[in-house]
Amino acid sequence: MKEQIKQVIAGTANKLLARSQVREYCQARILQFLQESGAFRSWIFHGGTALRFLYMLPRYSEDLDFALESSKVALNIGGVMASVGKSFEAEAYGIDIKINDRAAVKSAFIRFPGLPHELGLSPHRSAVLSVKVEVDSNPPAGGITETSVIRRYVMLNVLHYDKASLLSGKLHAILVRPYIKGRDLYDLFWYLSDPSWPIPNLRFLNEALIQTNWKGLEITESNWPILAAQRLKDINWERAVEDTRPFIEKPSDLELLTKENVLKILKSRQS
């Protein structure tokens, strides 16, 4: 299957972009192996990579984010990742996996040592490409799930949050993170530039805020755009946009990612 990676990046001169394409291919294969392990019976796909795979978000994402459908479901992330590792090894990939399962959000760092060098993307034999997998074993209540069949390098049938719940996750990140990532700004702009995208799942958003000790107002249908706008007004916009640049398919999209445009769209969403 490494030949397929070489085909994916064959026409890409920009090595940074090619590296993102390779990571995305590896993400797709990880998802395939998770599917084969039965993970999608209880692992809910969400976050930036879910947006890209499900709805063609035009930016690359580094991580694979999941939430358990129920906190009562047993989670053996070490066993699941061991199965993923064996599947890659069967295809002659060098792989190294480090597990952290001590917190509620379990994580696995899946590393592919030497792969960037093998593909001509780095002069260093020691160069590593990595994908982080996170699974929230105690997600907030109220998220609504769906299943979708998608094709991105491989065929997948994934369990994921619905559109309203996905938007709630992004708003939660914007409201509670001590600093706002440029990727959060871009994703919010992308969500809201689609007038048909539903309003956030308010129960899910409020439950998530309670989990993270939110001291602000309860989020309602009328105030969520106002609170998001207030949070965004004083950030370092230029730095946030530059943080996003390496992950964007079309750099010209960032010309539209201005404070004025984002605040204007949020205002249009006020009821």
PDB file of C-alpha atoms in Angstrom:
ATOM      1  CA  MET A   1       0.000   0.000   0.000  1.00  0.00           C
ATOM      2  CA  LYS A   2       3.016   2.327   0.187  1.00  0.00           C
ATOM      3  CA  GLU A   3       2.810   2.545  -3.595  1.00  0.00           C
ATOM      4  CA  GLN A   4      -0.571   4.222  -3.167  1.00  0.00           C
ATOM      5  CA  ILE A   5       1.025   6.913  -0.960  1.00  0.00           C
ATOM      6  CA  LYS A   6       3.603   7.573  -3.651  1.00  0.00           C
ATOM      7  CA  GLN A   7       0.805   8.017  -6.185  1.00  0.00           C
ATOM      8  CA  VAL A   8      -1.017  10.427  -3.858  1.00  0.00           C
ATOM      9  CA  ILE A   9       1.978  12.785  -3.605  1.00  0.00           C
ATOM     10  CA  ALA A  10       3.371  12.248  -7.105  1.00  0.00           C
ATOM     11  CA  GLY A  11       2.094  15.585  -8.439  1.00  0.00           C
ATOM     12  CA  THR A  12       2.789  17.646  -5.308  1.00  0.00           C
ATOM     13  CA  ALA A  13       5.911  19.808  -5.470  1.00  0.00           C
ATOM     14  CA  ASN A  14       5.370  21.458  -2.074  1.00  0.00           C
ATOM     15  CA  LYS A  15       6.883  19.065   0.474  1.00  0.00           C
ATOM     16  CA  LEU A  16       4.911  20.545   3.381  1.00  0.00           C
ATOM     17  CA  LEU A  17       1.663  19.917   1.499  1.00  0.00           C
ATOM     18  CA  ALA A  18       2.860  16.443   0.484  1.00  0.00           C
ATOM     19  CA  ARG A  19       3.584  15.654   4.131  1.00  0.00           C
ATOM     20  CA  SER A  20      -0.003  16.629   5.020  1.00  0.00           C
ATOM     21  CA  GLN A  21      -1.275  14.367   2.246  1.00  0.00           C
ATOM     22  CA  VAL A  22       0.776  11.454   3.570  1.00  0.00           C
ATOM     23  CA  ARG A  23      -0.522  12.047   7.096  1.00  0.00           C
ATOM     24  CA  GLU A  24      -4.085  12.094   5.773  1.00  0.00           C
ATOM     25  CA  TYR A  25      -3.521   8.805   3.960  1.00  0.00           C
ATOM     26  CA  CYS A  26      -2.196   7.301   7.198  1.00  0.00           C
ATOM     27  CA  GLN A  27      -5.242   8.674   9.037  1.00  0.00           C
ATOM     28  CA  ALA A  28      -7.510   6.941   6.538  1.00  0.00           C
ATOM     29  CA  ARG A  29      -5.696   3.649   7.044  1.00  0.00           C
ATOM     30  CA  ILE A  30      -5.889   4.046  10.843  1.00  0.00           C
ATOM     31  CA  LEU A  31      -9.631   4.589  10.483  1.00  0.00           C
ATOM     32  CA  GLN A  32      -9.846   1.480   8.307  1.00  0.00           C
ATOM     33  CA  PHE A  33      -8.050  -0.626  10.904  1.00  0.00           C
ATOM     34  CA  LEU A  34     -10.196   0.848  13.700  1.00  0.00           C
ATOM     35  CA  GLN A  35     -13.270  -0.093  11.687  1.00  0.00           C
ATOM     36  CA  GLU A  36     -11.990  -3.635  11.268  1.00  0.00           C
ATOM     37  CA  SER A  37     -11.444  -3.841  15.035  1.00  0.00           C
ATOM     38  CA  GLY A  38     -15.095  -2.899  15.665  1.00  0.00           C
ATOM     39  CA  ALA A  39     -14.274   0.473  17.237  1.00  0.00           C
ATOM     40  CA  PHE A  40     -17.004   2.328  15.351  1.00  0.00           C
ATOM     41  CA  ARG A  41     -19.667   0.443  17.234  1.00  0.00           C
ATOM     42  CA  SER A  42     -18.923   2.809  20.137  1.00  0.00           C
ATOM     43  CA  TRP A  43     -16.262   5.369  19.062  1.00  0.00           C
ATOM     44  CA  ILE A  44     -17.819   8.619  17.806  1.00  0.00           C
ATOM     45  CA  PHE A  45     -15.683  10.439  15.229  1.00  0.00           C
ATOM     46  CA  HIS A  46     -15.495  14.235  15.614  1.00  0.00           C
ATOM     47  CA  GLY A  47     -13.093  17.166  15.288  1.00  0.00           C
ATOM     48  CA  GLY A  48     -11.232  18.630  12.323  1.00  0.00           C
ATOM     49  CA  THR A  49     -10.344  15.368  10.591  1.00  0.00           C
ATOM     50  CA  ALA A  50     -13.976  14.254  10.845  1.00  0.00           C
ATOM     51  CA  LEU A  51     -15.038  17.502   9.168  1.00  0.00           C
ATOM     52  CA  ARG A  52     -12.546  16.915   6.378  1.00  0.00           C
ATOM     53  CA  PHE A  53     -13.470  13.288   5.765  1.00  0.00           C
ATOM     54  CA  LEU A  54     -17.227  13.807   6.105  1.00  0.00           C
ATOM     55  CA  TYR A  55     -17.799  17.288   4.680  1.00  0.00           C
ATOM     56  CA  MET A  56     -14.650  18.119   2.681  1.00  0.00           C
ATOM     57  CA  LEU A  57     -13.313  20.798   5.035  1.00  0.00           C
ATOM     58  CA  PRO A  58     -10.550  22.392   2.898  1.00  0.00           C
ATOM     59  CA  ARG A  59      -7.823  22.182   5.516  1.00  0.00           C
ATOM     60  CA  TYR A  60      -5.656  19.352   6.740  1.00  0.00           C
ATOM     61  CA  SER A  61      -5.870  18.136  10.319  1.00  0.00           C
ATOM     62  CA  GLU A  62      -3.258  16.394  12.439  1.00  0.00           C
ATOM     63  CA  ASP A  63      -5.294  14.357  14.919  1.00  0.00           C
ATOM     64  CA  LEU A  64      -8.065  11.776  15.036  1.00  0.00           C
ATOM     65  CA  ASP A  65     -10.598  12.656  17.739  1.00  0.00           C
ATOM     66  CA  PHE A  66     -13.232  10.339  19.161  1.00  0.00           C
ATOM     67  CA  ALA A  67     -15.687  10.170  22.041  1.00  0.00           C
ATOM     68  CA  LEU A  68     -17.158   7.031  23.569  1.00  0.00           C
ATOM     69  CA  GLU A  69     -20.855   6.647  22.848  1.00  0.00           C
ATOM     70  CA  SER A  70     -21.376   5.748  26.508  1.00  0.00           C
ATOM     71  CA  SER A  71     -19.142   6.033  29.555  1.00  0.00           C
ATOM     72  CA  LYS A  72     -20.331   2.510  30.401  1.00  0.00           C
ATOM     73  CA  VAL A  73     -18.509   1.115  27.364  1.00  0.00           C
ATOM     74  CA  ALA A  74     -15.211  -0.537  28.238  1.00  0.00           C
ATOM     75  CA  LEU A  75     -12.253   1.145  26.535  1.00  0.00           C
ATOM     76  CA  ASN A  76      -9.056  -0.818  25.973  1.00  0.00           C
ATOM     77  CA  ILE A  77      -7.169   1.693  23.852  1.00  0.00           C
ATOM     78  CA  GLY A  78      -3.949  -0.253  24.257  1.00  0.00           C
ATOM     79  CA  GLY A  79      -5.480  -3.407  22.804  1.00  0.00           C
ATOM     80  CA  VAL A  80      -7.098  -1.535  19.924  1.00  0.00           C
ATOM     81  CA  MET A  81      -3.864   0.255  19.051  1.00  0.00           C
ATOM     82  CA  ALA A  82      -1.888  -2.982  19.217  1.00  0.00           C
ATOM     83  CA  SER A  83      -4.228  -4.340  16.537  1.00  0.00           C
ATOM     84  CA  VAL A  84      -3.737  -1.186  14.437  1.00  0.00           C
ATOM     85  CA  GLY A  85       0.026  -1.516  14.785  1.00  0.00           C
ATOM     86  CA  LYS A  86       0.033  -5.156  13.636  1.00  0.00           C
ATOM     87  CA  SER A  87      -2.012  -4.209  10.565  1.00  0.00           C
ATOM     88  CA  PHE A  88       0.539  -1.578   9.564  1.00  0.00           C
ATOM     89  CA  GLU A  89       3.450  -3.916  10.257  1.00  0.00           C
ATOM     90  CA  ALA A  90       1.859  -6.504   7.968  1.00  0.00           C
ATOM     91  CA  GLU A  91       2.299  -3.946   5.171  1.00  0.00           C
ATOM     92  CA  ALA A  92       5.968  -3.342   6.034  1.00  0.00           C
ATOM     93  CA  TYR A  93       5.483  -0.017   7.806  1.00  0.00           C
ATOM     94  CA  GLY A  94       7.816   0.825  10.634  1.00  0.00           C
ATOM     95  CA  ILE A  95       5.570   1.905  13.484  1.00  0.00           C
ATOM     96  CA  ASP A  96       5.861   2.964  17.107  1.00  0.00           C
ATOM     97  CA  ILE A  97       2.836   3.575  19.356  1.00  0.00           C
ATOM     98  CA  LYS A  98       2.841   5.276  22.754  1.00  0.00           C
ATOM     99  CA  ILE A  99      -0.288   5.058  24.927  1.00  0.00           C
ATOM    100  CA  ASN A 100      -1.470   7.410  27.667  1.00  0.00           C
ATOM    101  CA  ASP A 101      -4.595   6.020  29.318  1.00  0.00           C
ATOM    102  CA  ARG A 102      -4.389   7.621  32.748  1.00  0.00           C
ATOM    103  CA  ALA A 103      -6.827  10.505  32.135  1.00  0.00           C
ATOM    104  CA  ALA A 104     -10.448  10.586  30.979  1.00  0.00           C
ATOM    105  CA  VAL A 105      -9.213  11.487  27.490  1.00  0.00           C
ATOM    106  CA  LYS A 106      -7.108   8.509  26.423  1.00  0.00           C
ATOM    107  CA  SER A 107      -4.471   9.093  23.772  1.00  0.00           C
ATOM    108  CA  ALA A 108      -2.175   7.206  21.450  1.00  0.00           C
ATOM    109  CA  PHE A 109       0.713   8.658  19.469  1.00  0.00           C
ATOM    110  CA  ILE A 110       1.158   6.604  16.325  1.00  0.00           C
ATOM    111  CA  ARG A 111       4.589   7.296  14.851  1.00  0.00           C
ATOM    112  CA  PHE A 112       5.985   6.226  11.490  1.00  0.00           C
ATOM    113  CA  PRO A 113       9.788   6.521  11.857  1.00  0.00           C
ATOM    114  CA  GLY A 114      11.647   7.016   8.602  1.00  0.00           C
ATOM    115  CA  LEU A 115       8.542   7.336   6.415  1.00  0.00           C
ATOM    116  CA  PRO A 116       9.147  10.976   5.383  1.00  0.00           C
ATOM    117  CA  HIS A 117      12.684  10.052   4.302  1.00  0.00           C
ATOM    118  CA  GLU A 118      11.523   6.940   2.462  1.00  0.00           C
ATOM    119  CA  LEU A 119       9.048   9.066   0.482  1.00  0.00           C
ATOM    120  CA  GLY A 120      11.593  11.760  -0.324  1.00  0.00           C
ATOM    121  CA  LEU A 121      10.033  14.360   1.943  1.00  0.00           C
ATOM    122  CA  SER A 122      12.972  14.695   4.332  1.00  0.00           C
ATOM    123  CA  PRO A 123      16.733  14.305   3.961  1.00  0.00           C
ATOM    124  CA  HIS A 124      16.881  12.836   7.471  1.00  0.00           C
ATOM    125  CA  ARG A 125      16.496   9.094   7.945  1.00  0.00           C
ATOM    126  CA  SER A 126      15.315   9.740  11.495  1.00  0.00           C
ATOM    127  CA  ALA A 127      12.393  11.971  10.403  1.00  0.00           C
ATOM    128  CA  VAL A 128       9.061  10.836  11.825  1.00  0.00           C
ATOM    129  CA  LEU A 129       5.468  11.326  10.720  1.00  0.00           C
ATOM    130  CA  SER A 130       2.950  11.026  13.532  1.00  0.00           C
ATOM    131  CA  VAL A 131      -0.799  10.917  14.113  1.00  0.00           C
ATOM    132  CA  LYS A 132      -2.353  11.491  17.525  1.00  0.00           C
ATOM    133  CA  VAL A 133      -5.509   9.576  18.406  1.00  0.00           C
ATOM    134  CA  GLU A 134      -7.638  10.780  21.324  1.00  0.00           C
ATOM    135  CA  VAL A 135     -10.701   9.104  22.814  1.00  0.00           C
ATOM    136  CA  ASP A 136     -12.830  10.925  25.410  1.00  0.00           C
ATOM    137  CA  SER A 137     -14.084   8.211  27.752  1.00  0.00           C
ATOM    138  CA  ASN A 138     -16.444  10.615  29.544  1.00  0.00           C
ATOM    139  CA  PRO A 139     -17.929  12.964  26.935  1.00  0.00           C
ATOM    140  CA  PRO A 140     -20.685  15.449  27.783  1.00  0.00           C
ATOM    141  CA  ALA A 141     -24.263  14.284  27.452  1.00  0.00           C
ATOM    142  CA  GLY A 142     -26.536  15.406  24.667  1.00  0.00           C
ATOM    143  CA  GLY A 143     -24.497  14.708  21.546  1.00  0.00           C
ATOM    144  CA  ILE A 144     -26.500  13.328  18.618  1.00  0.00           C
ATOM    145  CA  THR A 145     -24.878  10.696  16.422  1.00  0.00           C
ATOM    146  CA  GLU A 146     -25.226   9.485  12.863  1.00  0.00           C
ATOM    147  CA  THR A 147     -23.464   6.925  10.684  1.00  0.00           C
ATOM    148  CA  SER A 148     -22.102   7.701   7.230  1.00  0.00           C
ATOM    149  CA  VAL A 149     -20.388   5.730   4.510  1.00  0.00           C
ATOM    150  CA  ILE A 150     -17.453   7.693   3.104  1.00  0.00           C
ATOM    151  CA  ARG A 151     -14.614   7.019   0.706  1.00  0.00           C
ATOM    152  CA  ARG A 152     -11.266   8.653   1.255  1.00  0.00           C
ATOM    153  CA  TYR A 153      -8.544   6.291   0.029  1.00  0.00           C
ATOM    154  CA  VAL A 154     -10.559   3.465   1.644  1.00  0.00           C
ATOM    155  CA  MET A 155     -14.248   2.748   2.258  1.00  0.00           C
ATOM    156  CA  LEU A 156     -15.419   3.592   5.762  1.00  0.00           C
ATOM    157  CA  ASN A 157     -18.684   3.386   7.668  1.00  0.00           C
ATOM    158  CA  VAL A 158     -18.167   5.734  10.623  1.00  0.00           C
ATOM    159  CA  LEU A 159     -20.175   6.712  13.660  1.00  0.00           C
ATOM    160  CA  HIS A 160     -19.971  10.485  14.121  1.00  0.00           C
ATOM    161  CA  TYR A 161     -21.705  13.470  15.690  1.00  0.00           C
ATOM    162  CA  ASP A 162     -24.327  15.261  13.612  1.00  0.00           C
ATOM    163  CA  LYS A 163     -23.760  18.730  12.163  1.00  0.00           C
ATOM    164  CA  ALA A 164     -25.265  20.643  15.103  1.00  0.00           C
ATOM    165  CA  SER A 165     -23.199  18.676  17.630  1.00  0.00           C
ATOM    166  CA  LEU A 166     -19.995  19.157  15.605  1.00  0.00           C
ATOM    167  CA  LEU A 167     -20.542  22.927  15.638  1.00  0.00           C
ATOM    168  CA  SER A 168     -21.103  22.752  19.399  1.00  0.00           C
ATOM    169  CA  GLY A 169     -17.701  21.122  19.809  1.00  0.00           C
ATOM    170  CA  LYS A 170     -16.007  23.939  17.907  1.00  0.00           C
ATOM    171  CA  LEU A 171     -17.818  26.649  19.870  1.00  0.00           C
ATOM    172  CA  HIS A 172     -16.843  24.947  23.120  1.00  0.00           C
ATOM    173  CA  ALA A 173     -13.182  25.071  22.092  1.00  0.00           C
ATOM    174  CA  ILE A 174     -13.423  28.756  21.180  1.00  0.00           C
ATOM    175  CA  LEU A 175     -15.178  29.710  24.407  1.00  0.00           C
ATOM    176  CA  VAL A 176     -12.958  27.851  26.871  1.00  0.00           C
ATOM    177  CA  ARG A 177      -9.460  27.588  25.397  1.00  0.00           C
ATOM    178  CA  PRO A 178      -7.018  30.015  27.021  1.00  0.00           C
ATOM    179  CA  TYR A 179      -5.822  30.929  23.544  1.00  0.00           C
ATOM    180  CA  ILE A 180      -7.654  30.450  20.261  1.00  0.00           C
ATOM    181  CA  LYS A 181      -6.013  28.389  17.570  1.00  0.00           C
ATOM    182  CA  GLY A 182      -6.138  29.705  14.037  1.00  0.00           C
ATOM    183  CA  ARG A 183      -7.607  26.381  13.000  1.00  0.00           C
ATOM    184  CA  ASP A 184     -10.573  27.030  15.305  1.00  0.00           C
ATOM    185  CA  LEU A 185     -11.146  30.388  13.620  1.00  0.00           C
ATOM    186  CA  TYR A 186     -10.951  28.875  10.158  1.00  0.00           C
ATOM    187  CA  ASP A 187     -13.305  26.032  11.043  1.00  0.00           C
ATOM    188  CA  LEU A 188     -15.859  28.384  12.610  1.00  0.00           C
ATOM    189  CA  PHE A 189     -15.724  30.614   9.516  1.00  0.00           C
ATOM    190  CA  TRP A 190     -16.168  27.551   7.313  1.00  0.00           C
ATOM    191  CA  TYR A 191     -19.144  26.298   9.372  1.00  0.00           C
ATOM    192  CA  LEU A 192     -20.966  29.602   9.395  1.00  0.00           C
ATOM    193  CA  SER A 193     -20.321  30.472   5.752  1.00  0.00           C
ATOM    194  CA  ASP A 194     -22.831  27.719   4.958  1.00  0.00           C
ATOM    195  CA  PRO A 195     -26.262  29.252   5.728  1.00  0.00           C
ATOM    196  CA  SER A 196     -27.827  25.784   5.787  1.00  0.00           C
ATOM    197  CA  TRP A 197     -25.577  24.560   8.611  1.00  0.00           C
ATOM    198  CA  PRO A 198     -27.821  24.165  11.682  1.00  0.00           C
ATOM    199  CA  ILE A 199     -27.408  26.102  14.903  1.00  0.00           C
ATOM    200  CA  PRO A 200     -25.359  24.387  17.590  1.00  0.00           C
ATOM    201  CA  ASN A 201     -26.737  21.570  19.680  1.00  0.00           C
ATOM    202  CA  LEU A 202     -27.330  23.737  22.748  1.00  0.00           C
ATOM    203  CA  ARG A 203     -27.780  20.951  25.284  1.00  0.00           C
ATOM    204  CA  PHE A 204     -24.509  19.341  24.174  1.00  0.00           C
ATOM    205  CA  LEU A 205     -22.672  22.675  24.262  1.00  0.00           C
ATOM    206  CA  ASN A 206     -23.954  23.586  27.730  1.00  0.00           C
ATOM    207  CA  GLU A 207     -23.125  20.120  29.104  1.00  0.00           C
ATOM    208  CA  ALA A 208     -19.596  20.460  27.739  1.00  0.00           C
ATOM    209  CA  LEU A 209     -19.217  23.900  29.322  1.00  0.00           C
ATOM    210  CA  ILE A 210     -20.392  22.565  32.683  1.00  0.00           C
ATOM    211  CA  GLN A 211     -17.735  19.825  32.459  1.00  0.00           C
ATOM    212  CA  THR A 212     -15.038  22.471  31.972  1.00  0.00           C
ATOM    213  CA  ASN A 213     -16.219  24.766  34.790  1.00  0.00           C
ATOM    214  CA  TRP A 214     -17.663  27.497  32.554  1.00  0.00           C
ATOM    215  CA  LYS A 215     -18.517  30.575  34.633  1.00  0.00           C
ATOM    216  CA  GLY A 216     -20.396  32.445  31.942  1.00  0.00           C
ATOM    217  CA  LEU A 217     -24.021  32.559  30.854  1.00  0.00           C
ATOM    218  CA  GLU A 218     -26.028  29.539  29.799  1.00  0.00           C
ATOM    219  CA  ILE A 219     -25.825  29.317  26.019  1.00  0.00           C
ATOM    220  CA  THR A 220     -29.097  29.950  24.210  1.00  0.00           C
ATOM    221  CA  GLU A 221     -30.295  30.193  20.630  1.00  0.00           C
ATOM    222  CA  SER A 222     -30.099  33.979  20.830  1.00  0.00           C
ATOM    223  CA  ASN A 223     -26.807  34.550  22.654  1.00  0.00           C
ATOM    224  CA  TRP A 224     -24.350  32.011  21.214  1.00  0.00           C
ATOM    225  CA  PRO A 225     -23.301  34.255  18.276  1.00  0.00           C
ATOM    226  CA  ILE A 226     -22.898  37.210  20.658  1.00  0.00           C
ATOM    227  CA  LEU A 227     -20.710  35.296  23.111  1.00  0.00           C
ATOM    228  CA  ALA A 228     -18.578  33.872  20.297  1.00  0.00           C
ATOM    229  CA  ALA A 229     -18.092  37.362  18.816  1.00  0.00           C
ATOM    230  CA  GLN A 230     -17.083  38.776  22.196  1.00  0.00           C
ATOM    231  CA  ARG A 231     -14.494  36.018  22.578  1.00  0.00           C
ATOM    232  CA  LEU A 232     -12.984  36.728  19.154  1.00  0.00           C
ATOM    233  CA  LYS A 233     -12.793  40.519  19.227  1.00  0.00           C
ATOM    234  CA  ASP A 234      -9.530  40.871  21.142  1.00  0.00           C
ATOM    235  CA  ILE A 235      -7.426  37.991  19.832  1.00  0.00           C
ATOM    236  CA  ASN A 236      -4.223  38.433  17.828  1.00  0.00           C
ATOM    237  CA  TRP A 237      -5.842  37.863  14.454  1.00  0.00           C
ATOM    238  CA  GLU A 238      -2.689  37.917  12.325  1.00  0.00           C
ATOM    239  CA  ARG A 239      -0.961  35.327  14.482  1.00  0.00           C
ATOM    240  CA  ALA A 240      -4.033  33.108  14.455  1.00  0.00           C
ATOM    241  CA  VAL A 241      -4.269  33.242  10.658  1.00  0.00           C
ATOM    242  CA  GLU A 242      -0.580  32.416  10.260  1.00  0.00           C
ATOM    243  CA  ASP A 243      -1.061  29.442  12.596  1.00  0.00           C
ATOM    244  CA  THR A 244      -3.562  28.090  10.063  1.00  0.00           C
ATOM    245  CA  ARG A 245      -1.576  28.664   6.880  1.00  0.00           C
ATOM    246  CA  PRO A 246       0.372  25.343   6.784  1.00  0.00           C
ATOM    247  CA  PHE A 247      -2.873  23.354   6.876  1.00  0.00           C
ATOM    248  CA  ILE A 248      -4.906  25.154   4.197  1.00  0.00           C
ATOM    249  CA  GLU A 249      -5.355  23.638   0.744  1.00  0.00           C
ATOM    250  CA  LYS A 250      -5.859  27.011  -0.926  1.00  0.00           C
ATOM    251  CA  PRO A 251      -3.844  29.808   0.733  1.00  0.00           C
ATOM    252  CA  SER A 252      -6.089  32.398  -0.963  1.00  0.00           C
ATOM    253  CA  ASP A 253      -8.894  31.269   1.398  1.00  0.00           C
ATOM    254  CA  LEU A 254      -7.049  33.025   4.210  1.00  0.00           C
ATOM    255  CA  GLU A 255      -7.590  36.382   2.517  1.00  0.00           C
ATOM    256  CA  LEU A 256     -11.253  35.976   3.478  1.00  0.00           C
ATOM    257  CA  LEU A 257     -10.500  34.976   7.067  1.00  0.00           C
ATOM    258  CA  THR A 258     -10.684  38.483   8.509  1.00  0.00           C
ATOM    259  CA  LYS A 259     -12.092  39.699  11.783  1.00  0.00           C
ATOM    260  CA  GLU A 260     -14.641  41.788   9.893  1.00  0.00           C
ATOM    261  CA  ASN A 261     -15.910  38.808   7.883  1.00  0.00           C
ATOM    262  CA  VAL A 262     -16.174  36.452  10.856  1.00  0.00           C
ATOM    263  CA  LEU A 263     -17.944  39.006  13.063  1.00  0.00           C
ATOM    264  CA  LYS A 264     -20.279  39.879  10.196  1.00  0.00           C
ATOM    265  CA  ILE A 265     -21.321  36.244   9.778  1.00  0.00           C
ATOM    266  CA  LEU A 266     -21.812  35.840  13.530  1.00  0.00           C
ATOM    267  CA  LYS A 267     -24.011  38.948  13.547  1.00  0.00           C
ATOM    268  CA  SER A 268     -26.099  37.495  10.723  1.00  0.00           C
ATOM    269  CA  ARG A 269     -26.736  34.422  12.887  1.00  0.00           C
ATOM    270  CA  GLN A 270     -28.212  36.467  15.745  1.00  0.00           C
ATOM    271  CA  SER A 271     -31.917  35.758  16.118  1.00  0.00           C
TER     272      SER A 271
END
